[in-house]
Short mmCIF file of C-alpha atoms in Angstrom, two decimals:
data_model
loop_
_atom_site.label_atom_id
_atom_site.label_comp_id
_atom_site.label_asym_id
_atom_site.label_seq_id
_atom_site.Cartn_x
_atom_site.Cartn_y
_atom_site.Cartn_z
CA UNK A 445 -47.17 -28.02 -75.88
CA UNK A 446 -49.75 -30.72 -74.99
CA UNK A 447 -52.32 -31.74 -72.97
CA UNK A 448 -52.24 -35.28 -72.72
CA UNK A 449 -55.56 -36.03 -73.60
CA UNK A 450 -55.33 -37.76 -76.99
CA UNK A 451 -57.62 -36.94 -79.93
CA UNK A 452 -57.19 -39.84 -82.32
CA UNK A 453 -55.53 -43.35 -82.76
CA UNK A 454 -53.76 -43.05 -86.25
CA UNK A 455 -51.23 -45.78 -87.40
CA UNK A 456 -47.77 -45.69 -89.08
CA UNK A 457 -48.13 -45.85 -92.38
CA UNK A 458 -44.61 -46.51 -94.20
CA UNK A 459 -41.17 -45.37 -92.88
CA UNK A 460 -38.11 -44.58 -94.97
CA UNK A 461 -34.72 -44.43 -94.42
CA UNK A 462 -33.47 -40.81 -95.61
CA UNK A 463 -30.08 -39.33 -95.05
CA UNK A 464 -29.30 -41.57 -91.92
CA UNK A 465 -32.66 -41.00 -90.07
CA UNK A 466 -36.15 -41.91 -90.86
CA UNK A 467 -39.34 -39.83 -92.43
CA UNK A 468 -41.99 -41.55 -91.46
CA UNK A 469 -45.73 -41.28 -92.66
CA UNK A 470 -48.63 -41.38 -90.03
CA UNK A 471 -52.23 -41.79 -91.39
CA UNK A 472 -54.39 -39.45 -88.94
CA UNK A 473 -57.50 -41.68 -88.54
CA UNK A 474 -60.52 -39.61 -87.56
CA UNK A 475 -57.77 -36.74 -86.48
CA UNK A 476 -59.07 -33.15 -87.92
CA UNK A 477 -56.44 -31.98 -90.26
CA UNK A 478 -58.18 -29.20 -91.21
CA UNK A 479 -56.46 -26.30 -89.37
CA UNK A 480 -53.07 -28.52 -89.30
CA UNK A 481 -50.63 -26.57 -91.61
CA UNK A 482 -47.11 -27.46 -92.72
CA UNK A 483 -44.65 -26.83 -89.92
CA UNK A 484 -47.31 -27.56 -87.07
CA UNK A 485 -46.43 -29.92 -84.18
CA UNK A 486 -48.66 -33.50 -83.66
CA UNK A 487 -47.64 -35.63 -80.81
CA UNK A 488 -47.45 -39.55 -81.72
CA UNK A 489 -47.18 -41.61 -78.71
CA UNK A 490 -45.95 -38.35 -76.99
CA UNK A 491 -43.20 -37.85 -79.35
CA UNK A 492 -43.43 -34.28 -80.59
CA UNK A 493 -43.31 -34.45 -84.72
CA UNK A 494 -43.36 -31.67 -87.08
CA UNK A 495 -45.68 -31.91 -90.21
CA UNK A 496 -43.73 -31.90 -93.39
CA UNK A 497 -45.64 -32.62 -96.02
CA UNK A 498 -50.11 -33.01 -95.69
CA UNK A 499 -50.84 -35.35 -98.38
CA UNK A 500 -54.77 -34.90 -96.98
CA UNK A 501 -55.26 -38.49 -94.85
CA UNK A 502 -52.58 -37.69 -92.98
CA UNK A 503 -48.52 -36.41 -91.98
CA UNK A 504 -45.15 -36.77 -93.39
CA UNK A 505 -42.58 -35.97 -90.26
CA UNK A 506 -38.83 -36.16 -89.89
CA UNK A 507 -37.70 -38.69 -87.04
CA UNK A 508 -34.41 -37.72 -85.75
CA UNK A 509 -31.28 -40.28 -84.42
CA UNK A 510 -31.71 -38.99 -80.92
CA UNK A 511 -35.48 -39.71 -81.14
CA UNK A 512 -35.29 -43.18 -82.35
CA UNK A 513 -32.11 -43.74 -79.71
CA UNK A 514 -33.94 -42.63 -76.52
CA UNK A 515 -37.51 -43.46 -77.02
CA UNK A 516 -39.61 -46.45 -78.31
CA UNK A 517 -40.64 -45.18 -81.91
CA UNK A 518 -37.84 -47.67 -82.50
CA UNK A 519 -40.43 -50.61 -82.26
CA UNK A 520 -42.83 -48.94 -84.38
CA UNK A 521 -43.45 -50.85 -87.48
CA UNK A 522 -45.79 -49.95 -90.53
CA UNK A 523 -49.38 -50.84 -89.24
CA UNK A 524 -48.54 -49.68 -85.26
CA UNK A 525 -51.29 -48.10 -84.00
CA UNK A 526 -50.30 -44.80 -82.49
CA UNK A 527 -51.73 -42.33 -80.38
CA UNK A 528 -52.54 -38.33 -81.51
CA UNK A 529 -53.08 -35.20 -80.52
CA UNK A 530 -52.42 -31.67 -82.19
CA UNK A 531 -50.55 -28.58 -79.95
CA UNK A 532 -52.84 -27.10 -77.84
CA UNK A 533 -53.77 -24.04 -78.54
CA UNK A 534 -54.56 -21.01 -76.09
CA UNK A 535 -58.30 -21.62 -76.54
CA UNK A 536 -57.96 -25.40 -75.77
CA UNK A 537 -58.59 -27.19 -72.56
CA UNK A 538 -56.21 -28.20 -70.48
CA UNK A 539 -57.87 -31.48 -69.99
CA UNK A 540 -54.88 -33.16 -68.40
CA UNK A 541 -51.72 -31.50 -67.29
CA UNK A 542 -49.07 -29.59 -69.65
CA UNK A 543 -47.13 -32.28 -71.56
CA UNK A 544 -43.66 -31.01 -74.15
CA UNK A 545 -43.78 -33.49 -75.93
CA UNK A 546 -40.31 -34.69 -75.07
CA UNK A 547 -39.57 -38.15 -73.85
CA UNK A 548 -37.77 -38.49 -70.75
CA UNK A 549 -37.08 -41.77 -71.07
CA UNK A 550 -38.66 -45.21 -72.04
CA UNK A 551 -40.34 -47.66 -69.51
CA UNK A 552 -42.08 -51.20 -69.66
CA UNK A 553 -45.67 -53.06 -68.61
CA UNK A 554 -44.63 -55.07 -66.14
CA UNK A 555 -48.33 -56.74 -65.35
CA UNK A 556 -51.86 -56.24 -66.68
CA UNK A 557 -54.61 -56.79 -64.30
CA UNK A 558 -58.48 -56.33 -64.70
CA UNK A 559 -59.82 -54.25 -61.83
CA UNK A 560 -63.57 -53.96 -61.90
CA UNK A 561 -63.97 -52.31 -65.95
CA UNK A 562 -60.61 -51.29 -65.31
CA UNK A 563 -57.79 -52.24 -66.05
CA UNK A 564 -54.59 -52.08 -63.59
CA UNK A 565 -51.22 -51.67 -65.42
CA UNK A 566 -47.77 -51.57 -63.53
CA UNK A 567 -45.29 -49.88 -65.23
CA UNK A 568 -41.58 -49.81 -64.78
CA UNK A 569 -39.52 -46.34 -65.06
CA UNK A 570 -35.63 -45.58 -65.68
CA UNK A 571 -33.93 -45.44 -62.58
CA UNK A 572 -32.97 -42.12 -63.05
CA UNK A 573 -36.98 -40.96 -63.37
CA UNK A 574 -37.95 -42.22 -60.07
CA UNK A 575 -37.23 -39.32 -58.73
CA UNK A 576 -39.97 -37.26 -60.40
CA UNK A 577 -42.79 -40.12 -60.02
CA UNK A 578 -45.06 -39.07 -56.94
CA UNK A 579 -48.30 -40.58 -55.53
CA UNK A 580 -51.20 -39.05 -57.26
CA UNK A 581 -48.97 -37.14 -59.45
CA UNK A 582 -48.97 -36.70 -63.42
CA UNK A 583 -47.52 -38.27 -65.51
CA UNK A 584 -47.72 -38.98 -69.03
CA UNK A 585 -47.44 -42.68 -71.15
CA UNK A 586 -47.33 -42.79 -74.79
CA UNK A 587 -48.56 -38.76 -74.54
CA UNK A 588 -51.89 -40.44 -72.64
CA UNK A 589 -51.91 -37.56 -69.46
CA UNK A 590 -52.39 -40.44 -66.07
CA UNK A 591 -52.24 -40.36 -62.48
CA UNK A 592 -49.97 -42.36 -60.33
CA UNK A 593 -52.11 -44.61 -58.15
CA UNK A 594 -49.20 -46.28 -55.95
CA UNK A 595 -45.05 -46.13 -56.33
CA UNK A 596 -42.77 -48.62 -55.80
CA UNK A 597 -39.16 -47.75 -56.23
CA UNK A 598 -38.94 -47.56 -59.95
CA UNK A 599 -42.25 -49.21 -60.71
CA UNK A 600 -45.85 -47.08 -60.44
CA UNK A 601 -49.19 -48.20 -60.89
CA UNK A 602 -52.33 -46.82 -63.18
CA UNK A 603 -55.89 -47.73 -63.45
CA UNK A 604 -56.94 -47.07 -66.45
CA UNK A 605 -60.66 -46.31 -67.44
CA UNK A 606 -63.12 -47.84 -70.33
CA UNK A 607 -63.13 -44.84 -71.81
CA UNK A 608 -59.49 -44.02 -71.45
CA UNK A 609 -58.85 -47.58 -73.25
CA UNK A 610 -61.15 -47.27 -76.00
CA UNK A 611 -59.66 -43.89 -77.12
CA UNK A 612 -56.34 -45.21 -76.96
CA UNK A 613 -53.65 -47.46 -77.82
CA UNK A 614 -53.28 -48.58 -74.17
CA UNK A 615 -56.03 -51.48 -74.92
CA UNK A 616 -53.19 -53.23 -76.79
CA UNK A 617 -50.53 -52.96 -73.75
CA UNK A 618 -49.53 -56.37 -72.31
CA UNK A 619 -46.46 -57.29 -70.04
CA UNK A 620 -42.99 -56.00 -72.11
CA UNK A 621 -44.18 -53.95 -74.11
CA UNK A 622 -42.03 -50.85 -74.20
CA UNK A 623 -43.77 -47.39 -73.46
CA UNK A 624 -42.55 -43.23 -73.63
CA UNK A 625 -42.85 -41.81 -70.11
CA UNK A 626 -42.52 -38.08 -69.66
CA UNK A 627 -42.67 -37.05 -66.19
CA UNK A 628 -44.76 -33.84 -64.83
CA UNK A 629 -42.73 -30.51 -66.53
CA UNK A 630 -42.85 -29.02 -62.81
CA UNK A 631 -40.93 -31.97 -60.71
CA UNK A 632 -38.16 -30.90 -63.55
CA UNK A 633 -38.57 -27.65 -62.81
CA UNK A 634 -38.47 -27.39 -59.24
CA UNK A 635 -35.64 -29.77 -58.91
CA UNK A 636 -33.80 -26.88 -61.15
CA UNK A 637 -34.91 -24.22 -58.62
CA UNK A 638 -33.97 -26.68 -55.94
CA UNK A 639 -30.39 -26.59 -57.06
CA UNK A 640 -30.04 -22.75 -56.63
CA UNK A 641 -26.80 -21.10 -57.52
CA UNK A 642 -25.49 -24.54 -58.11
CA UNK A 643 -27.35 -24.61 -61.14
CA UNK A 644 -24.94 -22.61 -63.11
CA UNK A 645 -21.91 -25.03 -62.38
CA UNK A 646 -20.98 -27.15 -64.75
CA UNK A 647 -23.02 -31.06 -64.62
CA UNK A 648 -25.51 -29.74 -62.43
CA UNK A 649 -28.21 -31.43 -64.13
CA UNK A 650 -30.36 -32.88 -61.45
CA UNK A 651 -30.33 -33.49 -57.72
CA UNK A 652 -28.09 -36.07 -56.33
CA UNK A 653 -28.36 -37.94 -53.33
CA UNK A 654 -25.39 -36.35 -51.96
CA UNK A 655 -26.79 -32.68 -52.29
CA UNK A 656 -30.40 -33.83 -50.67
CA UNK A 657 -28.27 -34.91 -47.72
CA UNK A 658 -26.02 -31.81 -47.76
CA UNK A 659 -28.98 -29.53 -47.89
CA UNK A 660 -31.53 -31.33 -45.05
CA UNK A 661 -33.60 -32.49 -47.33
CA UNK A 662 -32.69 -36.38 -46.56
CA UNK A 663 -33.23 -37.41 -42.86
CA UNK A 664 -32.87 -40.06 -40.93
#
């Protein structure tokens, strides 16, 4: 588990093919390695690695065919800057909201705007995440923890801080540039309790139109 709130920018390093997927070497930038041990989780752009090998400036980590087919480490070169942050620990401080550090799915800048020192970033979701996108809600961007200023269908809206863009990679984001979104862990799990005693049949993944309306929960 996560928090969101990231602790270094590292960059990918090299990336080699091996046995059909990819190991992949992230140099940890200013990152403290020093209570990282083999086997330990670090979250690159929200993407939950483990730590093979600790050559000392940074990770070796495994990247599996289902993570490079349903996120956006896909566009990751050698040289990518990439956000960090170790598993939290139960001393640590939940600074943001809990993040898994599993990617739901993979969204796009649609506009950059300065607001003020901000800057205002519109973002566009999968369909299928809308559902779990709320007004004020969490939600988290290349593992950066955000709020949701404003929703639009598919699309949301973030200001984003100085600070927040100095200490991350989202000073780099313009317009189509492909991001990780994982939405807030309890929208998932209340639209599991929602479900009930249908949860147990089979396909009953997530709440359909059809069962809102069926259950009151849509209205005229």
């Amino acid at each position: 588990m996560f928090t969101g709130i990231i602790e270094a920018i590292g960059s990918i390093r090299a990336m080699t093919p091996k046995g059909g997927d990819v190991r992949v070497y992230v140099a940890t930038g200013k990152l403290d390695l020093g209570d990282v041990k083999l086997g330990d989780s670090i979250a690159v752009n929200g993407i939950c690695l483990t730590a093979v090998e600790l050559p000392g400036d940074g990770f070796w980590a495994d990247v599996s065919r289902e993570t490079l087919a349903r996120t956006a480490f896909v566009d990751l070169k050698p040289g990518s800057a990439v956000n960090l942050e170790k598993a939290l620990t139960p001393t640590s401080r939940l600074g943001g909201h809990l993040v898994s550090g599993h990617v739901d799915g993979v969204g796009e800048i649609v506009s950059r705007a300065d607001n003020a020192r901000a800057v205002h970033f519109r973002v566009r979701a999968p369909r299928e995440l809308a559902k779990y996108i709320a007004h004020k809600g969490s939600i988290t961007v290349d593992g950066t923890s955000l709020t949701v200023n404003a929703v639009d269908g598919a699309e949301f809206e973030l200001t984003i801080v100085p600070h927040t863009l100095a200490e991350t990679i989202m000073v780099d984001y313009q317009a189509g540039r492909k991001v990780n979104l994982e939405v807030d862990l309890l929208a998932r799990y209340l639209e599991r309790l929602l479900l009930g005693d249908k949860a147990a049949e089979p396909k009953a993944s997530g709440l359909t139109e059809s069962f809102l309306a069926e259950h009151g929960y849509l209205k005229n």
